[in-house]
Amino acid sequence: MIALGSDHAGFELKEIIKQFLEAKNEEYTDFGSFDAMPVDYPIFSAKAARAVADGSCDKGILCCGTGIGVSIAANKVDGIRAACCNDEFTAKAARTHNDANILCLGARVISAELAVSLTDIFLYTAAAESERHLRRIKLIEDIEKGVF
Ligand code: RB5
């Protein structure tokens, strides 16, 4: 189950991502926004991020103008590793190095075609497995726990 969220700037791209998910037979929950009326991205980012953090969704995809606002907001939720990616290298590394559980896309930055390609990579690239990457991910969790 994929959690989707956007603001007005990312709304249209989110609709395109939905078509891609449907073609791949992937289930999704759309946390809005549901049209192109101006809204505040942290609200929709938080709803989708909490669904990933509580396990009701497996991963998330968030869209705004730059991908930055939704990623900053999502990363405030414990357990979220949201990555704003603008190219295929970083989309792949977000999974293999960081076990990112949310992909953030900038509708005003990248083409819809590239956004779909990054979604494909994000969904179907296995998570980090090596000891060094797992150690670093655990250290991120330690930050959330106030260990350092
Ligand atoms: C909305 O104008 C824009 O600020 C928002 O979509 C996003 O790019 C913020 O980071």
Short mmCIF file of C-alpha atoms and ligand atoms in Angstrom, two decimals:
data_model
loop_
_atom_site.label_atom_id
_atom_site.label_comp_id
_atom_site.label_asym_id
_atom_site.label_seq_id
_atom_site.Cartn_x
_atom_site.Cartn_y
_atom_site.Cartn_z
CA MET A 1 0.00 0.00 0.00
CA ILE A 2 1.46 3.32 -1.13
CA ALA A 3 0.60 6.57 0.66
CA LEU A 4 0.22 9.52 -1.69
CA GLY A 5 0.17 13.19 -0.83
CA SER A 6 0.61 16.53 -2.54
CA ASP A 7 -0.19 20.19 -2.43
CA HIS A 8 -1.70 22.15 -5.32
CA ALA A 9 1.65 22.35 -7.13
CA GLY A 10 2.05 18.59 -6.98
CA PHE A 11 -1.57 17.63 -7.53
CA GLU A 12 -1.35 17.00 -11.26
CA LEU A 13 1.86 14.98 -10.90
CA LYS A 14 0.23 12.90 -8.16
CA GLU A 15 -2.55 12.03 -10.62
CA ILE A 16 0.06 10.85 -13.12
CA ILE A 17 1.78 8.79 -10.43
CA LYS A 18 -1.60 7.22 -9.63
CA GLN A 19 -2.00 6.12 -13.26
CA PHE A 20 1.45 4.52 -13.08
CA LEU A 21 0.58 2.70 -9.83
CA GLU A 22 -2.68 1.44 -11.34
CA ALA A 23 -0.81 0.11 -14.38
CA LYS A 24 1.52 -1.74 -11.98
CA ASN A 25 -1.40 -3.08 -9.91
CA GLU A 26 -0.10 -1.25 -6.85
CA GLU A 27 -2.65 -0.19 -4.25
CA TYR A 28 -2.53 3.33 -2.90
CA THR A 29 -4.22 5.60 -0.43
CA ASP A 30 -4.49 9.21 -1.55
CA PHE A 31 -4.28 11.61 1.37
CA GLY A 32 -4.92 14.64 -0.85
CA SER A 33 -4.92 17.32 -1.90
CA PHE A 34 -7.70 16.51 -4.32
CA ASP A 35 -7.57 19.49 -6.68
CA ALA A 36 -5.30 22.35 -7.70
CA MET A 37 -6.68 24.87 -5.17
CA PRO A 38 -3.84 26.40 -3.11
CA VAL A 39 -3.23 24.46 0.11
CA ASP A 40 -0.47 24.06 2.67
CA TYR A 41 1.81 21.11 1.89
CA PRO A 42 2.76 20.19 5.51
CA ILE A 43 -0.81 19.03 6.20
CA PHE A 44 -0.89 16.48 3.38
CA SER A 45 2.72 15.49 3.86
CA ALA A 46 2.09 14.71 7.53
CA LYS A 47 -1.02 12.61 6.80
CA ALA A 48 0.81 10.42 4.31
CA ALA A 49 3.97 10.24 6.43
CA ARG A 50 2.06 9.13 9.52
CA ALA A 51 0.43 6.34 7.51
CA VAL A 52 3.88 5.08 6.53
CA ALA A 53 5.23 5.48 10.06
CA ASP A 54 2.33 3.54 11.64
CA GLY A 55 2.61 0.73 9.08
CA SER A 56 -0.77 1.19 7.44
CA CYS A 57 1.15 2.06 4.25
CA ASP A 58 4.41 0.48 3.15
CA LYS A 59 5.92 3.45 1.35
CA GLY A 60 4.92 6.95 0.35
CA ILE A 61 5.21 9.31 -2.58
CA LEU A 62 4.79 13.04 -2.04
CA CYS A 63 4.62 15.77 -4.66
CA CYS A 64 4.92 19.53 -4.33
CA GLY A 65 6.49 22.25 -6.43
CA THR A 66 10.06 21.40 -5.56
CA GLY A 67 9.73 18.19 -3.54
CA ILE A 68 11.57 20.00 -0.77
CA GLY A 69 8.69 21.23 1.37
CA VAL A 70 6.97 17.86 1.51
CA SER A 71 10.26 16.14 2.34
CA ILE A 72 11.12 18.52 5.18
CA ALA A 73 7.62 18.06 6.64
CA ALA A 74 7.59 14.27 6.23
CA ASN A 75 10.98 13.93 7.90
CA LYS A 76 9.55 15.47 11.08
CA VAL A 77 7.61 12.24 11.62
CA ASP A 78 9.61 9.61 13.53
CA GLY A 79 10.47 6.61 11.39
CA ILE A 80 10.27 8.53 8.13
CA ARG A 81 13.19 8.69 5.76
CA ALA A 82 11.89 10.93 2.98
CA ALA A 83 14.17 11.60 0.03
CA CYS A 84 13.71 14.37 -2.50
CA CYS A 85 15.14 12.99 -5.73
CA ASN A 86 15.67 14.68 -9.07
CA ASP A 87 17.55 11.97 -10.91
CA GLU A 88 17.80 8.22 -11.21
CA PHE A 89 21.10 7.92 -9.33
CA THR A 90 19.72 9.52 -6.18
CA ALA A 91 16.42 7.61 -6.41
CA LYS A 92 18.36 4.35 -6.44
CA ALA A 93 20.76 5.44 -3.70
CA ALA A 94 17.84 6.59 -1.55
CA ARG A 95 16.82 2.93 -1.40
CA THR A 96 20.18 1.14 -1.41
CA HIS A 97 21.98 3.50 0.99
CA ASN A 98 19.20 5.10 3.04
CA ASP A 99 16.24 2.71 2.91
CA ALA A 100 14.10 5.75 2.11
CA ASN A 101 10.45 5.02 2.77
CA ILE A 102 9.07 8.14 1.10
CA LEU A 103 9.99 9.55 -2.30
CA CYS A 104 9.46 13.28 -2.77
CA LEU A 105 9.07 14.74 -6.24
CA GLY A 106 9.14 18.31 -7.50
CA ALA A 107 6.52 18.93 -10.16
CA ARG A 108 8.15 22.26 -11.06
CA VAL A 109 11.60 20.72 -11.22
CA ILE A 110 11.45 17.45 -13.15
CA SER A 111 9.33 16.15 -16.01
CA ALA A 112 6.40 13.85 -15.36
CA GLU A 113 8.22 11.18 -17.35
CA LEU A 114 11.27 11.38 -15.09
CA ALA A 115 9.04 11.44 -12.01
CA VAL A 116 7.45 8.16 -13.12
CA SER A 117 10.88 6.66 -13.75
CA LEU A 118 12.03 7.69 -10.26
CA THR A 119 8.86 6.18 -8.80
CA ASP A 120 9.59 2.93 -10.59
CA ILE A 121 13.14 2.84 -9.20
CA PHE A 122 11.97 3.79 -5.71
CA LEU A 123 9.29 1.09 -5.58
CA TYR A 124 11.30 -1.79 -6.99
CA THR A 125 14.83 -1.25 -5.69
CA ALA A 126 15.64 -3.32 -2.61
CA ALA A 127 16.54 -1.57 0.62
CA ALA A 128 20.01 -1.19 2.07
CA GLU A 129 21.47 -4.48 3.27
CA SER A 130 25.15 -3.90 3.95
CA GLU A 131 26.35 -3.53 7.52
CA ARG A 132 27.58 0.04 7.03
CA HIS A 133 24.30 1.28 5.57
CA LEU A 134 22.24 -0.45 8.26
CA ARG A 135 24.49 1.05 10.94
CA ARG A 136 23.92 4.55 9.57
CA ILE A 137 20.15 4.05 9.34
CA LYS A 138 20.14 2.90 12.97
CA LEU A 139 22.05 6.06 13.89
CA ILE A 140 19.27 8.10 12.26
CA GLU A 141 16.80 6.26 14.50
CA ASP A 142 19.06 7.07 17.46
CA ILE A 143 18.70 10.76 16.66
CA GLU A 144 14.92 10.36 16.97
CA LYS A 145 15.39 8.65 20.34
CA GLY A 146 17.70 11.43 21.57
CA VAL A 147 20.65 9.08 21.94
CA PHE A 148 22.92 11.81 20.60
C1 RB5 B 1 3.91 26.10 -3.47
O1 RB5 B 1 3.94 27.32 -4.14
C2 RB5 B 1 5.34 25.61 -3.20
O2 RB5 B 1 5.96 26.45 -2.28
C3 RB5 B 1 5.33 24.19 -2.72
O3 RB5 B 1 4.70 23.38 -3.64
C4 RB5 B 1 6.69 23.55 -2.50
O4 RB5 B 1 7.50 23.73 -3.61
C5 RB5 B 1 7.36 23.86 -1.25
O5 RB5 B 1 8.44 23.36 -0.95
#
